[in-house]
CSV table of N, CA and C in Angstrom, one decimal:
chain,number,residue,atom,x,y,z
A,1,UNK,N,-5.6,-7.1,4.1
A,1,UNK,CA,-4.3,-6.6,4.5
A,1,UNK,C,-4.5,-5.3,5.2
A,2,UNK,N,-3.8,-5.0,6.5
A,2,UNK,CA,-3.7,-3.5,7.4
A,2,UNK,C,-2.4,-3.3,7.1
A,3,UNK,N,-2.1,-1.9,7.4
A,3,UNK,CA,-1.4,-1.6,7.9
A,3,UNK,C,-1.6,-0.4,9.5
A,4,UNK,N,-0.7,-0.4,9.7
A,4,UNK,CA,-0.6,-0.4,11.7
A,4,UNK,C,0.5,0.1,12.2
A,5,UNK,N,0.4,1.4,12.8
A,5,UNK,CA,1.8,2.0,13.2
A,5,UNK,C,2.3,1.2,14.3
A,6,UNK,N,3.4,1.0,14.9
A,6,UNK,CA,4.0,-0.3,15.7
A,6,UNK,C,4.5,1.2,17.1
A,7,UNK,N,4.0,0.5,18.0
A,7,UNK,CA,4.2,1.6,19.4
A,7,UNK,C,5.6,0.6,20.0
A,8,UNK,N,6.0,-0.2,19.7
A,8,UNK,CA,7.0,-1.1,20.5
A,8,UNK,C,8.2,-1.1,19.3
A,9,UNK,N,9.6,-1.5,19.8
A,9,UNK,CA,11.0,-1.0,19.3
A,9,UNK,C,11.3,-2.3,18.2
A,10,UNK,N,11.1,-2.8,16.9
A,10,UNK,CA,11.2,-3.7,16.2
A,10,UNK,C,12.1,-3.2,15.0
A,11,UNK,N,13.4,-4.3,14.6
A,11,UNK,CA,13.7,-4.0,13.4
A,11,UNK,C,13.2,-3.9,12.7
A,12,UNK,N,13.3,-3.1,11.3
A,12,UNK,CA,13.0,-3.1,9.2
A,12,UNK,C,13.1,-4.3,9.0
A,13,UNK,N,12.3,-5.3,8.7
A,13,UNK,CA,12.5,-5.9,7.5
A,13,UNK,C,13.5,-6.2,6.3
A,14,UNK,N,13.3,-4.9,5.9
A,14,UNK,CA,13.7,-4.6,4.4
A,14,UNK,C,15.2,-5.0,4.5
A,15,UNK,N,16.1,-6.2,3.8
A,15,UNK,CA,17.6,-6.1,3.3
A,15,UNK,C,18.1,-6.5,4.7
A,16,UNK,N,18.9,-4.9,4.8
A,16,UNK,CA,19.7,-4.9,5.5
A,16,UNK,C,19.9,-3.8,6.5
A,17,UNK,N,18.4,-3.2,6.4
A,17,UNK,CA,17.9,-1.8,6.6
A,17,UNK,C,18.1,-2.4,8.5
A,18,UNK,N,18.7,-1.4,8.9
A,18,UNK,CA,18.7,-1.8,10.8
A,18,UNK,C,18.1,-0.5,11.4
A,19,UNK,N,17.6,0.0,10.9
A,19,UNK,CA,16.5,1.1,11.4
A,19,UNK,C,15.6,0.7,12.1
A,20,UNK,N,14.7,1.4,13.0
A,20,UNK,CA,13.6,0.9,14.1
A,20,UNK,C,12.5,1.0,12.7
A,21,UNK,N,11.6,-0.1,13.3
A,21,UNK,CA,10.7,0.0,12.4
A,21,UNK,C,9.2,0.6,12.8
A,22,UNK,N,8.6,1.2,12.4
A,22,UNK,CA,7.7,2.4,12.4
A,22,UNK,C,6.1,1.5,12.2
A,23,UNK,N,6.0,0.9,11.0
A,23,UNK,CA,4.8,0.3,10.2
A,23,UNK,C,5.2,-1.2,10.2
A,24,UNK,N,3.6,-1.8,10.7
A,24,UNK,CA,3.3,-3.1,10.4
A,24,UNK,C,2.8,-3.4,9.1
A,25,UNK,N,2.5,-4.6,8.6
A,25,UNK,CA,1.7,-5.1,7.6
A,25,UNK,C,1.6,-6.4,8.0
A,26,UNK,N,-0.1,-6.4,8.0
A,26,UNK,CA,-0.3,-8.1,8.0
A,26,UNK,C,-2.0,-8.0,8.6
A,27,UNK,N,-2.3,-9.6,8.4
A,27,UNK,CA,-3.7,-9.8,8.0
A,27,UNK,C,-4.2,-10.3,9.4
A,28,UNK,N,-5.5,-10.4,9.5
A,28,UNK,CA,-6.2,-10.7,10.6
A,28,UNK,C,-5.9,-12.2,11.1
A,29,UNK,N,-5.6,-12.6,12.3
A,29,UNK,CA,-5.8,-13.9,12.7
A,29,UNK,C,-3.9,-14.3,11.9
A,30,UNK,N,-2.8,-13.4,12.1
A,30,UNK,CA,-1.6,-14.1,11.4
A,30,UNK,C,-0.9,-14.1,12.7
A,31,UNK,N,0.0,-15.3,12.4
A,31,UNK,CA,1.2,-15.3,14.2
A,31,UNK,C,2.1,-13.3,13.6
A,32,UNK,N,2.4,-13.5,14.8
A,32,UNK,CA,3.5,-12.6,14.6
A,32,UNK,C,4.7,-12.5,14.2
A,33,UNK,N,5.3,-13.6,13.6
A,33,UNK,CA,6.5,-13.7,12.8
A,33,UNK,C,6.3,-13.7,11.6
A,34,UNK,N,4.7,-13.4,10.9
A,34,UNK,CA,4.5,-13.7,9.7
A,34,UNK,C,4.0,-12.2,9.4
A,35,UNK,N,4.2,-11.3,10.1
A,35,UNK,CA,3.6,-9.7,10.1
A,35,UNK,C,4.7,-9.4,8.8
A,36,UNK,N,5.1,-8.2,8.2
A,36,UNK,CA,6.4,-7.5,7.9
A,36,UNK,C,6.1,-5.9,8.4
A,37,UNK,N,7.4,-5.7,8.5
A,37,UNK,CA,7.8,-4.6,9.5
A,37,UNK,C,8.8,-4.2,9.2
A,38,UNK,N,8.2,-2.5,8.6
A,38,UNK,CA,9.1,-1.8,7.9
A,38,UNK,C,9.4,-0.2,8.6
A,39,UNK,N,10.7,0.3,8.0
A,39,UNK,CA,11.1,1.8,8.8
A,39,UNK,C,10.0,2.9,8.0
A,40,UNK,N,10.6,3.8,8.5
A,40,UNK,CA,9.9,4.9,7.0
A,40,UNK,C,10.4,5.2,6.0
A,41,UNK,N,11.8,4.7,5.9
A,41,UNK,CA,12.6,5.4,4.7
A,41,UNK,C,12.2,3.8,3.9
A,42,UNK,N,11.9,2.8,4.7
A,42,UNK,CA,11.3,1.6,3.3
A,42,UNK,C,10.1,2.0,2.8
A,43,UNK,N,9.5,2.2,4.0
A,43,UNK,CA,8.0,2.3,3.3
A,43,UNK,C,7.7,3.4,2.1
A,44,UNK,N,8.6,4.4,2.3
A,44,UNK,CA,8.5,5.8,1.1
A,44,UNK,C,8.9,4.6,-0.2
A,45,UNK,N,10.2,4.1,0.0
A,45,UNK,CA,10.8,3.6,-1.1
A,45,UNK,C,9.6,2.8,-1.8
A,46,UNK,N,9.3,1.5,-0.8
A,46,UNK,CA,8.4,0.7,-1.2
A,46,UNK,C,6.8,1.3,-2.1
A,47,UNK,N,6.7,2.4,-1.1
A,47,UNK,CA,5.5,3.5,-2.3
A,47,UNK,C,6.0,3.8,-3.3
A,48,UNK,N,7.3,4.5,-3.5
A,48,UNK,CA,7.5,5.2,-4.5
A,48,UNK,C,7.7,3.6,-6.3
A,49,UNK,N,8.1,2.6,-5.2
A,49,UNK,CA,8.2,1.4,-6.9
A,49,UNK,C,6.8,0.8,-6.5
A,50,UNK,N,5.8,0.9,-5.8
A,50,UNK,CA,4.8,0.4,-6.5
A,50,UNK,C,3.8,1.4,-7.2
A,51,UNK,N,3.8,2.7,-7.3
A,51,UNK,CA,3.5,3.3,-7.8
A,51,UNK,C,3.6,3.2,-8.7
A,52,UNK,N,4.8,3.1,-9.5
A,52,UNK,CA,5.3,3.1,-11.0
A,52,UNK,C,4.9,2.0,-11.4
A,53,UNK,N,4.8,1.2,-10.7
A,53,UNK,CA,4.3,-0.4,-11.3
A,53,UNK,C,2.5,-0.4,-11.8
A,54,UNK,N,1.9,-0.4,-10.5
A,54,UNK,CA,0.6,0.2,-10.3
A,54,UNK,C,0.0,1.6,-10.4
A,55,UNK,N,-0.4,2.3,-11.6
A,55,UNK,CA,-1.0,3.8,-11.9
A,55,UNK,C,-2.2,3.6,-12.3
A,56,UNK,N,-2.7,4.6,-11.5
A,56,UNK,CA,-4.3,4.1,-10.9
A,56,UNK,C,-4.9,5.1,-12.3
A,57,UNK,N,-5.9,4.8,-12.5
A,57,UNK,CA,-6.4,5.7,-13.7
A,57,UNK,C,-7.1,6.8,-13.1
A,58,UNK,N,-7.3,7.7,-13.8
A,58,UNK,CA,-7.7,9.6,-14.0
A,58,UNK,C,-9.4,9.4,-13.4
A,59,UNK,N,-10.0,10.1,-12.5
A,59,UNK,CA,-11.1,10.0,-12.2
A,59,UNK,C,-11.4,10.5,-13.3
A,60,UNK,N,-11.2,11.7,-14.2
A,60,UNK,CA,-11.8,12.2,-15.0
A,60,UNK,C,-11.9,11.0,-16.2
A,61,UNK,N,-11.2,10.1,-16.3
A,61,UNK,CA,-11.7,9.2,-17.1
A,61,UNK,C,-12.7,7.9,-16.7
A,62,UNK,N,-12.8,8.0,-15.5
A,62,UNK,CA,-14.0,7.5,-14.8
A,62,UNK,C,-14.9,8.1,-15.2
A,63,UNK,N,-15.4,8.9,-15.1
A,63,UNK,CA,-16.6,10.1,-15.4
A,63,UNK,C,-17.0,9.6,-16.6
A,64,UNK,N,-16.0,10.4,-17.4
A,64,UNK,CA,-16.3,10.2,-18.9
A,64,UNK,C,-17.2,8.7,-19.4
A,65,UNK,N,-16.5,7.6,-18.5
A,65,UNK,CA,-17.1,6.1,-19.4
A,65,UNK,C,-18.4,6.1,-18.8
A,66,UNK,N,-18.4,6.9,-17.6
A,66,UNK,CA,-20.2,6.5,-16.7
A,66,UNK,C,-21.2,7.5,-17.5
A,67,UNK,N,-20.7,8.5,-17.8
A,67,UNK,CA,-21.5,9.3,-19.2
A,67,UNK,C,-21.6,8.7,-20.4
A,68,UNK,N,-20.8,8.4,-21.2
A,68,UNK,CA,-21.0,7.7,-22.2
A,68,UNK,C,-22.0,6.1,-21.8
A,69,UNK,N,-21.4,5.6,-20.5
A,69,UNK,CA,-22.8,4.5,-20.4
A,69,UNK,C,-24.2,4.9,-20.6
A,70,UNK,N,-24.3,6.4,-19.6
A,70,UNK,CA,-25.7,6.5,-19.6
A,70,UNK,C,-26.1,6.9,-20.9
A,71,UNK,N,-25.6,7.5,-21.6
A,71,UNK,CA,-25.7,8.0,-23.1
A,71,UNK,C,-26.0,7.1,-23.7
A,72,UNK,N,-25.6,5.6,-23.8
A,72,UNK,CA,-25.7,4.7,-24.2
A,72,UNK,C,-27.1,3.9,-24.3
A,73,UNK,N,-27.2,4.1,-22.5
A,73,UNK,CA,-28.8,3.1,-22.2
A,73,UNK,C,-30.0,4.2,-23.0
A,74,UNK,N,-29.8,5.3,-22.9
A,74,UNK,CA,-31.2,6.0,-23.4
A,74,UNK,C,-31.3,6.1,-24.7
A,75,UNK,N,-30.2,6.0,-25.7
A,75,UNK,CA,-30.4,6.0,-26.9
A,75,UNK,C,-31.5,4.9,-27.5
């Protein structure tokens, strides 16, 4: 999946949103009516609830389990 700033004048997607649309989304080799094409004020939106849904974990608890691995193998 890309996303792709859109240089040509296309509606939002989103609802009922009639705003120009700013961002593409869509995959290599797809027609063009199968893209989605969103404004900015979706795309913030659309970041802001998949965030909450999706919360990526703490590098620092990355760290932590790759130490405790290695701690592990040499015991």
């Amino acid at each position: 999946m890309k996303l792709a700033k859109l240089n040509v004048k296309v509606r939002c997607d989103f609802g009922l949103c009639k705003n120009e649309a700013k961002y593409e989304i869509f995959e290599d080799g797809v027609l063009a009516r199968r893209k989605i094409y969103l404004c900015e004020d979706c795309a913030k939106k659309l970041m802001e609830l998949l965030s909450k849904e999706f919360v990526p974990k703490s590098p620092i608890n990355l760290i932590n389990k790759s130490i405790k691995r290695q701690g592990e193998k040499l015991q």
